[in-house]
Coordinates of C-alpha atoms and ligand atoms in Angstrom, one line a residue:
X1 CA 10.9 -34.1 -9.9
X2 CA 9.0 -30.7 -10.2
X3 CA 11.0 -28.3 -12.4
X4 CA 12.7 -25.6 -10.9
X5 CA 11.9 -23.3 -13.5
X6 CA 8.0 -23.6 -12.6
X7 CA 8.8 -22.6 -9.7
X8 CA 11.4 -19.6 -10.0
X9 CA 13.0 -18.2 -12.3
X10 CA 16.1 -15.9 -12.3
X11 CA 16.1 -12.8 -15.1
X12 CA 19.4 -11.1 -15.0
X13 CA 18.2 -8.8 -17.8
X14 CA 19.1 -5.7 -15.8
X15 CA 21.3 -6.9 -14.1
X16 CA 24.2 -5.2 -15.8
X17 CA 26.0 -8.9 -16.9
X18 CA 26.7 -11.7 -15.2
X19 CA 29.1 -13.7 -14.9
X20 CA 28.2 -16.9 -17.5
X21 CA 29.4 -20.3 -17.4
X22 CA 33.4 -20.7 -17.9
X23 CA 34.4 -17.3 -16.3
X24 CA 35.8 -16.6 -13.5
X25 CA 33.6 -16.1 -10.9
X26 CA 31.6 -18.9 -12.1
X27 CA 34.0 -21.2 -11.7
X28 CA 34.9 -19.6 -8.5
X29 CA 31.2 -20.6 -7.1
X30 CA 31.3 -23.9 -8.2
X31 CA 34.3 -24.3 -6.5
X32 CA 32.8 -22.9 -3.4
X33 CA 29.8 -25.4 -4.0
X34 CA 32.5 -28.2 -4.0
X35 CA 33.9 -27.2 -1.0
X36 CA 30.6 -26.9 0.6
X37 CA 28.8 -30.3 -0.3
X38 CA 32.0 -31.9 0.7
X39 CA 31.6 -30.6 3.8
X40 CA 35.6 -29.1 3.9
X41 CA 34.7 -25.5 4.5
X42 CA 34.5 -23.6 7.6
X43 CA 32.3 -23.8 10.0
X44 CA 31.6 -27.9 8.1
X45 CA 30.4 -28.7 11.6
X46 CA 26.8 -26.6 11.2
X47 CA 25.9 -28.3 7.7
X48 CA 23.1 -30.4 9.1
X49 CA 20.8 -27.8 6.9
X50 CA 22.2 -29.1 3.7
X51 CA 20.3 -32.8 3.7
X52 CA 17.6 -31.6 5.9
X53 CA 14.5 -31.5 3.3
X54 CA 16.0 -35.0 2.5
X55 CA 16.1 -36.1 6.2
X56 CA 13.4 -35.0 8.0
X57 CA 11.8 -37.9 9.4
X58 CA 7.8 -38.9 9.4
X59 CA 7.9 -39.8 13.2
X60 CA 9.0 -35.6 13.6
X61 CA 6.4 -34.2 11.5
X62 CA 3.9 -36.0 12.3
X63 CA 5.1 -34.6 16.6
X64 CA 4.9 -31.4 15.3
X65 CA 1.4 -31.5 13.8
X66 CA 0.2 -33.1 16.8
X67 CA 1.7 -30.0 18.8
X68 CA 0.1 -27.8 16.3
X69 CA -3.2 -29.3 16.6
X70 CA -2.9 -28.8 20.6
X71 CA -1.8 -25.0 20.0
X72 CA -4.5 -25.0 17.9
X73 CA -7.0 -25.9 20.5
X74 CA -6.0 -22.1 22.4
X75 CA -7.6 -18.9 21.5
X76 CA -4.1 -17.9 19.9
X77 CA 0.0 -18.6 20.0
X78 CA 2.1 -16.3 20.9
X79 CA 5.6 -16.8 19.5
X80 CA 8.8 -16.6 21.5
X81 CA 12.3 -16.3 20.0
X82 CA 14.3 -13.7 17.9
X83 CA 16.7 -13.9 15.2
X84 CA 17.2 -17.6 13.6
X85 CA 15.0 -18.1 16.5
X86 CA 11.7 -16.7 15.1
X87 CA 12.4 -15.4 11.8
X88 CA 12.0 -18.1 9.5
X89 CA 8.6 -18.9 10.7
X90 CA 7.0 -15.3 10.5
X91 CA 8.9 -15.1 7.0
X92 CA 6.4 -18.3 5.9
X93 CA 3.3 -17.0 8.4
X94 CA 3.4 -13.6 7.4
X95 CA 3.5 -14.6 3.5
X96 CA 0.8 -17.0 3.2
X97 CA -1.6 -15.6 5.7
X98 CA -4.3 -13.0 5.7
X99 CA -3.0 -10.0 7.1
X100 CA -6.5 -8.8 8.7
X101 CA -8.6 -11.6 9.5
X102 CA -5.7 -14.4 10.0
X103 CA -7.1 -16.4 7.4
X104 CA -5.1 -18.4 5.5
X105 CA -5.2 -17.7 1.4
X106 CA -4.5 -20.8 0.1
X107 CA -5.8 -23.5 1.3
X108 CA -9.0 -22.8 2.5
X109 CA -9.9 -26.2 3.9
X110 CA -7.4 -26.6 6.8
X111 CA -8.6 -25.6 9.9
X112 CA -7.9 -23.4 12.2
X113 CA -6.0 -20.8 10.0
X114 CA -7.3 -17.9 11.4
X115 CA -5.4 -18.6 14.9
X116 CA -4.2 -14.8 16.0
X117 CA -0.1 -15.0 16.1
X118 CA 1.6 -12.9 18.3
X119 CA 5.3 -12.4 18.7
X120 CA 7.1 -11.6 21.9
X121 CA 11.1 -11.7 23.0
X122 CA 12.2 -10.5 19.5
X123 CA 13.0 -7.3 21.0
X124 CA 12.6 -5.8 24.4
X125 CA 10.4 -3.1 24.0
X126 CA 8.2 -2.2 26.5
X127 CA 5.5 -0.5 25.6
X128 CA 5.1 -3.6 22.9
X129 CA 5.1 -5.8 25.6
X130 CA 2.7 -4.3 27.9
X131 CA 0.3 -4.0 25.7
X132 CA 0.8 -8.1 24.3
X133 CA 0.2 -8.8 28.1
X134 CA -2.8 -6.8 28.5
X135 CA -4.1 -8.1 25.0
X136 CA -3.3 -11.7 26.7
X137 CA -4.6 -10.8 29.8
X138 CA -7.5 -13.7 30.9
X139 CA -6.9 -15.5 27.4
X140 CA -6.3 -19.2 26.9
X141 CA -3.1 -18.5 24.8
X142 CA -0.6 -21.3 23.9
X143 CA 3.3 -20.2 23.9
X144 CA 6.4 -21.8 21.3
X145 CA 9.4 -20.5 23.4
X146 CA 12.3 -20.9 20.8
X147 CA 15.3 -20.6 21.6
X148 CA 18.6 -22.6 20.4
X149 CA 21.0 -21.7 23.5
X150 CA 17.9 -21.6 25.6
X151 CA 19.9 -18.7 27.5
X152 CA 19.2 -15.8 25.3
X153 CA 17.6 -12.3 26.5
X154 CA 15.3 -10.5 24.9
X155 CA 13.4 -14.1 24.1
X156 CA 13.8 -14.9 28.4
X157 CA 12.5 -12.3 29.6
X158 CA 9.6 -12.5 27.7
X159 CA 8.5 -16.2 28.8
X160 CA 9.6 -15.5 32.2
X161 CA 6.4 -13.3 31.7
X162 CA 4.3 -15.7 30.1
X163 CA 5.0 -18.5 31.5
X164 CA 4.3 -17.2 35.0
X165 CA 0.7 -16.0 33.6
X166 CA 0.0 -19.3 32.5
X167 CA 1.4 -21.0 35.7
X168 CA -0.4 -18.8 37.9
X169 CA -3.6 -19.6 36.0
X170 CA -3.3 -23.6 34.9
X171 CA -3.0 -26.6 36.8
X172 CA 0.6 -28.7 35.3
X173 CA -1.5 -30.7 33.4
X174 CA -3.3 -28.0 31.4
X175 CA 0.5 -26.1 31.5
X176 CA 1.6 -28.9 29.2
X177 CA -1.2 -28.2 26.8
X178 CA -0.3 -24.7 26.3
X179 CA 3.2 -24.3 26.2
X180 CA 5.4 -26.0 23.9
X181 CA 9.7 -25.4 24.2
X182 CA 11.9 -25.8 21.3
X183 CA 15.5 -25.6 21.9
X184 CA 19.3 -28.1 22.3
X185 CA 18.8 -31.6 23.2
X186 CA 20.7 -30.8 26.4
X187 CA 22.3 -27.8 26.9
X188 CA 20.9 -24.4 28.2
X189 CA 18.4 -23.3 31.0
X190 CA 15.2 -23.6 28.8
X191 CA 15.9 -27.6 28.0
X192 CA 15.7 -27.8 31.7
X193 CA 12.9 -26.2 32.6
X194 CA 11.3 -27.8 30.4
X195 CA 12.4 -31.8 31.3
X196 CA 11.5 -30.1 34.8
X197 CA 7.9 -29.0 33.8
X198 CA 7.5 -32.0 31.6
X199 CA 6.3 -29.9 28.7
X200 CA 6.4 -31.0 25.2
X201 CA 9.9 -30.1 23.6
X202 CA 11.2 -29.9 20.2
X203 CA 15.4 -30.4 19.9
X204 CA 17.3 -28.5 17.5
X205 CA 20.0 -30.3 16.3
X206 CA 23.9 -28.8 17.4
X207 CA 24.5 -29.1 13.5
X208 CA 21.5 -26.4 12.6
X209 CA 22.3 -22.8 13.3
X210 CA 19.5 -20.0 14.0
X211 CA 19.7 -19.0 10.9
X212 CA 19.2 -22.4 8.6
X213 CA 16.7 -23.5 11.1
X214 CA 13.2 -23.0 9.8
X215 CA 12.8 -27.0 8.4
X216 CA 13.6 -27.7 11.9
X217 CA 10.6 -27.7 14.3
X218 CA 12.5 -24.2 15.3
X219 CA 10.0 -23.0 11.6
X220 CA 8.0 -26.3 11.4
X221 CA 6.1 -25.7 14.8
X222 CA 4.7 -22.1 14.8
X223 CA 4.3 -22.5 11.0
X224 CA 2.1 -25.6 11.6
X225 CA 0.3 -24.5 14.5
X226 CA -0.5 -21.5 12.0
X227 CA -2.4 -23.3 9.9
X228 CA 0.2 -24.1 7.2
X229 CA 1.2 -27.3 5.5
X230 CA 4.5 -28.0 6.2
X231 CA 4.7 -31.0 4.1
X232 CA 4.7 -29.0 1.4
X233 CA 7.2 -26.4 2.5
X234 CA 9.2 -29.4 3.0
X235 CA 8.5 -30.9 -0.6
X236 CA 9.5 -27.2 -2.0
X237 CA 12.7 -27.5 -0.2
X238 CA 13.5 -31.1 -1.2
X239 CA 13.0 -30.2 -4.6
X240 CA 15.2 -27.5 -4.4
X241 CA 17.9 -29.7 -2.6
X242 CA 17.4 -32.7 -5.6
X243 CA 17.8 -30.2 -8.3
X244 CA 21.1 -28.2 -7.0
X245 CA 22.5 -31.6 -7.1
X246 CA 21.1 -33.0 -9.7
X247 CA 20.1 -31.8 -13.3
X248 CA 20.5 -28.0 -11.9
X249 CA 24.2 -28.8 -10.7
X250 CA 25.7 -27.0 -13.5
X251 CA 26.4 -23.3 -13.2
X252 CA 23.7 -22.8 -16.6
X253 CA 21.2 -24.2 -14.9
X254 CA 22.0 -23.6 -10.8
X255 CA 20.3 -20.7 -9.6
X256 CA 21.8 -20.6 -6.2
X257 CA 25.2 -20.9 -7.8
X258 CA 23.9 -17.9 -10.2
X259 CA 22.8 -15.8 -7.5
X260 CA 25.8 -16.4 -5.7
X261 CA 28.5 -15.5 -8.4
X262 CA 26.4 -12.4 -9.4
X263 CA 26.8 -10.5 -5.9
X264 CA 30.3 -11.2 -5.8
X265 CA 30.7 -9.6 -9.2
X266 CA 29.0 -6.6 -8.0
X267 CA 30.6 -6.6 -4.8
X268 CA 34.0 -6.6 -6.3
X269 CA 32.9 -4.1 -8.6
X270 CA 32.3 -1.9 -5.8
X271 CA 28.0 -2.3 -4.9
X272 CA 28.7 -3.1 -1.3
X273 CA 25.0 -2.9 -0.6
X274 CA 22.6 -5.2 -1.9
X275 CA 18.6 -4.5 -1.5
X276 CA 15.9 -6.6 -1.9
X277 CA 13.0 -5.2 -3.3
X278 CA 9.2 -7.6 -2.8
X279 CA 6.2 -6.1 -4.0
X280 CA 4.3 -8.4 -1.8
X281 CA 2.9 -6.8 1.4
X282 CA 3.7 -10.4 2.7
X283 CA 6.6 -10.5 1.5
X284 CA 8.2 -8.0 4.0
X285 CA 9.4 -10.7 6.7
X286 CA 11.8 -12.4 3.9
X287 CA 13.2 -9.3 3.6
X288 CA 14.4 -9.1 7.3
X289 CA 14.8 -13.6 6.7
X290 CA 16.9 -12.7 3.9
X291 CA 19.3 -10.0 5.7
X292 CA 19.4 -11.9 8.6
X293 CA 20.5 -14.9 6.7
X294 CA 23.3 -12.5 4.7
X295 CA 24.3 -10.1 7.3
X296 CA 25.2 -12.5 9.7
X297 CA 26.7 -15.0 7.4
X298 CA 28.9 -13.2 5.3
X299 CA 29.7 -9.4 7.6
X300 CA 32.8 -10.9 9.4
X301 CA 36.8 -9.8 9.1
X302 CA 35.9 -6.6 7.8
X303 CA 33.9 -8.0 4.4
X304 CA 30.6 -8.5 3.5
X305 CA 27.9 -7.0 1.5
X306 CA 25.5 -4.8 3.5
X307 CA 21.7 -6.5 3.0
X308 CA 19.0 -3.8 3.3
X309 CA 15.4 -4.0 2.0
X310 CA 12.5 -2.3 1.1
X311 CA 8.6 -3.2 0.3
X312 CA 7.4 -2.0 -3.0
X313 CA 5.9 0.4 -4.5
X314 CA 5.6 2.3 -0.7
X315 CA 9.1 2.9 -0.7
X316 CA 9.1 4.6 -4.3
X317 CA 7.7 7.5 -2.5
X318 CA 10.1 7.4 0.3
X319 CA 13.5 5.4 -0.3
X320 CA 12.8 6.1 -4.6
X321 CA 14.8 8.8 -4.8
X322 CA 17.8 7.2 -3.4
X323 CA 17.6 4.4 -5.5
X324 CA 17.2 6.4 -8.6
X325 CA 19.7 9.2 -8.0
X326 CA 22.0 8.4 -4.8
X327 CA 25.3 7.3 -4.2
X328 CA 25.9 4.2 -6.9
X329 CA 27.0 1.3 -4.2
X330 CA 23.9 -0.2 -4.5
X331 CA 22.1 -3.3 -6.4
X332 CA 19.0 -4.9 -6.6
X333 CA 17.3 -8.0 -6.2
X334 CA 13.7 -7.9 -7.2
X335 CA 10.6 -10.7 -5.9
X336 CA 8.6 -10.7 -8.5
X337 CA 5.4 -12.4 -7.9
X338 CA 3.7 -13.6 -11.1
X339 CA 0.4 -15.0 -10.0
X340 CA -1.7 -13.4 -7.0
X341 CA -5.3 -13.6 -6.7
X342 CA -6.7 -10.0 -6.3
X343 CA -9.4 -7.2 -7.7
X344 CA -10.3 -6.6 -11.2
X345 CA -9.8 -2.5 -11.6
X346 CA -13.5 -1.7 -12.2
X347 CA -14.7 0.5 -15.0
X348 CA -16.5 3.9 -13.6
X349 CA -19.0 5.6 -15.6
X350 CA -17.9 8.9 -15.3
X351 CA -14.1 8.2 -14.7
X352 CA -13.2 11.2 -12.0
X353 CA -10.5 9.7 -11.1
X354 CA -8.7 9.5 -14.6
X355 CA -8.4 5.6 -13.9
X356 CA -11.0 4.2 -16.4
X357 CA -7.7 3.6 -18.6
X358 CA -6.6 0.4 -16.3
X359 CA -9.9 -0.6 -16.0
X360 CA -10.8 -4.3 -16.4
X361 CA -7.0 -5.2 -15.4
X362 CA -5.8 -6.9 -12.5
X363 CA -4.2 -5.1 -10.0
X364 CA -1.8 -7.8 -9.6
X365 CA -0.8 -6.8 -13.2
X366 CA -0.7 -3.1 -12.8
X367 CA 1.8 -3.8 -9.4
X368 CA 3.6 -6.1 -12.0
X369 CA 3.8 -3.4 -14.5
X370 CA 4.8 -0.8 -11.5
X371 CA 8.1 -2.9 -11.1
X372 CA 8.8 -3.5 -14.7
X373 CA 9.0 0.1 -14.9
X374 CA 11.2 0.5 -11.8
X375 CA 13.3 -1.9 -13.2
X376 CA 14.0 -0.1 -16.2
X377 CA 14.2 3.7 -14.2
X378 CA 16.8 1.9 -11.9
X379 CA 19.1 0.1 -14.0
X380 CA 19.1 2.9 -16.6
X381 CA 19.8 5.0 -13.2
X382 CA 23.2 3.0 -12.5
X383 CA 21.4 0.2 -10.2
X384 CA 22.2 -3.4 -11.5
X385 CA 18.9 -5.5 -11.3
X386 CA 18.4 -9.3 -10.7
X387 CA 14.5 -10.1 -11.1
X388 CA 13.6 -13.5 -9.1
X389 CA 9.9 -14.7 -10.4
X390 CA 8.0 -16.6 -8.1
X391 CA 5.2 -18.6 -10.1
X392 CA 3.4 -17.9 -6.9
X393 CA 2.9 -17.4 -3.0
X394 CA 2.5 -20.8 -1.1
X395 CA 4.1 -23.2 0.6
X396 CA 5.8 -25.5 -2.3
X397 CA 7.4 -22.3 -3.7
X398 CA 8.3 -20.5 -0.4
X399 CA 10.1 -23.8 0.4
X400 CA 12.2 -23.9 -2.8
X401 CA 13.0 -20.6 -2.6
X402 CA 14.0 -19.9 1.3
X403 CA 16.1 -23.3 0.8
X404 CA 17.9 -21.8 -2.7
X405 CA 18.6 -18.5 -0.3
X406 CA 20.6 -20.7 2.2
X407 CA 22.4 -22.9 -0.1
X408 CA 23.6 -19.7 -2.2
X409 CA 24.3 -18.2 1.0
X410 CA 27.0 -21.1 1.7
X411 CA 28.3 -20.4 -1.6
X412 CA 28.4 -16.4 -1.9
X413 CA 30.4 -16.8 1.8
X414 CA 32.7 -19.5 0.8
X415 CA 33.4 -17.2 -2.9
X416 CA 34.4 -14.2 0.0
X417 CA 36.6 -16.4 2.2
X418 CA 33.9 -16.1 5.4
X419 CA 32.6 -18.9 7.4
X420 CA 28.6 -18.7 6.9
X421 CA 28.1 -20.4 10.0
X422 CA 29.6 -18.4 13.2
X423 CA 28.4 -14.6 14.3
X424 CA 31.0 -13.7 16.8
X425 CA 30.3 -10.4 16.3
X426 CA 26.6 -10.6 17.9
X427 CA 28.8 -11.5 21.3
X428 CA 30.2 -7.6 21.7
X429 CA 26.8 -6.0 22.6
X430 CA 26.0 -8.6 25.0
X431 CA 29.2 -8.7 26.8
X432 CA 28.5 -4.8 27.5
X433 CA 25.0 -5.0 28.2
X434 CA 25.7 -7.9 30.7
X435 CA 28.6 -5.8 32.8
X436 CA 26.3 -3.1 32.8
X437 CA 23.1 -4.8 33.8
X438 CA 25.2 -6.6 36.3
X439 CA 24.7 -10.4 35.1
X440 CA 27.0 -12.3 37.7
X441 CA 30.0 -13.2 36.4
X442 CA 30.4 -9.9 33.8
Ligands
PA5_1 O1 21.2 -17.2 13.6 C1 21.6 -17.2 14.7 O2 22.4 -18.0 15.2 C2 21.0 -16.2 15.7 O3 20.3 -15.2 15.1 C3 20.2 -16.8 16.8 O4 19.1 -17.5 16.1 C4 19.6 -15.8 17.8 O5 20.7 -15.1 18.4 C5 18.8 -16.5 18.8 O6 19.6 -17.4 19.5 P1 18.9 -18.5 20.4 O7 18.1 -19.4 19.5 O8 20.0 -19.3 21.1 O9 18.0 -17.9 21.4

């Protein structure tokens, strides 16, 4: 088994303490750990995440690939969902490929990485939508409709749309080459339309929630038809899962149990919000992952630490001051990126700019140096810090590390007496936006 510690690494020297093995709040986690691997806990009948990188079986990836290769075959995928729905597999997309020409970073070799990506139904805005349509208009695009319920919104109304381009354009037989459902085995108006169209469908399984779903063809699909490997996303996450139970069970060595004790200590000691800092351009989709994953797990009954984010350094120059000087509710949780490829800063001979003093560094190291700094200016400022290095960007460590989120997510929930799996709250807007749109039956 890969060790953890190659892969991330938690630094809790800013963090202000934290709570060690033997006290309190440790032993609170591992007793919330416990509870959830023994499946007692609320909300025990949505743990189908927890063996899932274990599970998975050969007969579903290899489906998958085979649908990716067919998406892959269009002139680009536009994907349909929201929430749990779609942001899992943007978090992955948007990390590990080129922002500009859709090119993959990595792993040069796979094909077809530079497939453009678009997303639709994860809001309902309408200028965004018109133009998507226009952009599509005439194109051979392929559509992932995702959706768990298969009766949501904002995701509906946008493959109503797309669908009825496609159908107006492609015989049934080409239909089932372009557009690929994901959603329950049996429930919900998309699982029908699909059986009816006899288009290729993925089933979530009733024991995976939106927001744990991203090992689940719900992620695998768009990530794959990306140009990712999601064998290896899987391997990162199945290494993650061996080690939490395995030699990392202990609290010393468990960095989901870690993580988890350590916002409840700040929580209690009155930093309701929590905000995670990336310095990654690519990294601004785990952000909105992340607070998806925490807000709607743990902001129930009147509790819950608030999850905010922002991208690094931009936001010294706009959220900066804040951080350094507002209100003290606030810690931090810092991706810290150790090895990305990038420029040398070259050496100029007459040095207008000043800059000849970084020259013949990486830039990588100067953004490095940049948070190392803000570390130090925050925490000095009252912020408590947690640094999370990543050895790197790719699949294997993106898996690891968007499993450890989930698993300490169980655990942080469990340590503030929430169920991490339900979001009745999401139901209030909706039951007003129905009555007032007129749905029947509202
Ligand atoms: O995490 C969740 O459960 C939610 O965010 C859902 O993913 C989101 O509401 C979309 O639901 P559905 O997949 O049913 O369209």
């Amino acid at each position: 088994m890969a060790d953890v510690k190659e892969i991330l690494q938690l630094d809790f020297s800013h963090a202000a303490g934290s709570p060690g093995s033997g006290s309190d709040l440790a032993d609170q986690a591992v007793a919330a750990r416990d509870q959830l691997e023994s499946r007692q806990g609320p909300g025990n009948d949505y743990l189908g995440w927890l063996d899932l990188p274990l599970n998975i079986a050969e007969a579903e990836l290899a489906a998958v690939e085979a649908a990716a290769q067919e998406i892959q075959a269009a002139e680009a995928l536009v994907i349909v969902g929201i929430g749990g729905s779609y942001l899992g597999a943007r978090t992955v997309l948007e990390a590990l490929r080129s922002p500009f020409d859709q090119q993959h970073q990595h792993h040069q070799q796979q094909q077809q990485q530079n497939l453009p990506v678009y997303y639709a139904g994860h809001q309902m805005d309408a200028g965004y939508h018109a133009a998507l349509y226009k952009h599509l208009a005439g194109k051979r695009y392929a559509v992932n409709v995702i959706s768990k319920s298969g009766t949501t919104t904002e995701p509906g109304l946008a493959f109503r749309s797309l669908y009825g381009d496609l159908s107006a354009r492609y015989a049934a037989e080409d239909l089932r080459k372009l557009v690929f459902a994901t959603t329950d085995a049996s429930k919900g108006s998309l699982r029908k339309l699909a059986d009816e169209a006899g288009l290729t469908s993925f089933t979530i399984a009733d024991d995976v929630g939106g927001r744990y779903s991203v090992l689940t063809p719900v992620g695998l699909l768009p990530i794959a038809a990306g140009g990712l490997d999601i064998r290896r996303l899987v391997a990162g996450a199945r290494t993650m899962r061996e080690y939490l139970k395995g030699s990392g069970k202990d609290f010393a060595n468990n960095p989901a149990l870690q993580y988890a004790a350590y916002r409840n200590a700040q929580y209690r000691a009155g930093k309701k919000i929590e905000i995670m800092a990336a310095y990654n351009e690519g990294l601004h989709y785990l952000g909105e992952w992340w607070k998806q994953l925490y807000g709607e797990s743990e902001g129930k009954n009147g509790k819950g630490i608030f999850p905010a984010s922002v991208d690094l350094s931009t936001d010294l120059h706009s959220m900066g001051q804040w951080m350094q000087d507002g209100e003290r509710s606030i810690f931090e949780t810092v991706l810290d990126v150790a090895d990305v490829a990038g420029p040398i800063i070259e050496k100029q001979p007459n040095d207008a700019d000043g800059l000849n003093y970084l020259a013949g560094r990486e830039l990588n190291a100067v953004n490095r140096t940049a948070l190392q700094a803000t570390l130090e200016a925050h925490s000095d400022g009252g912020v408590p810090c947690l640094r999370i290095e990543l050895n790197r960007l790719d699949e294997f460590t993106l898996g690891a590390l968007l499993y450890m989120f989930q698993y300490a997510c169980g655990v942080s929930a469990y340590m503030l007496g929430v169920n991490p799996f339900d979001q009745p709250g999401v139901e209030a807007y909706k039951k007003n936006m129905f009555r007032m749109l007129g749905k029947p039956g509202h």
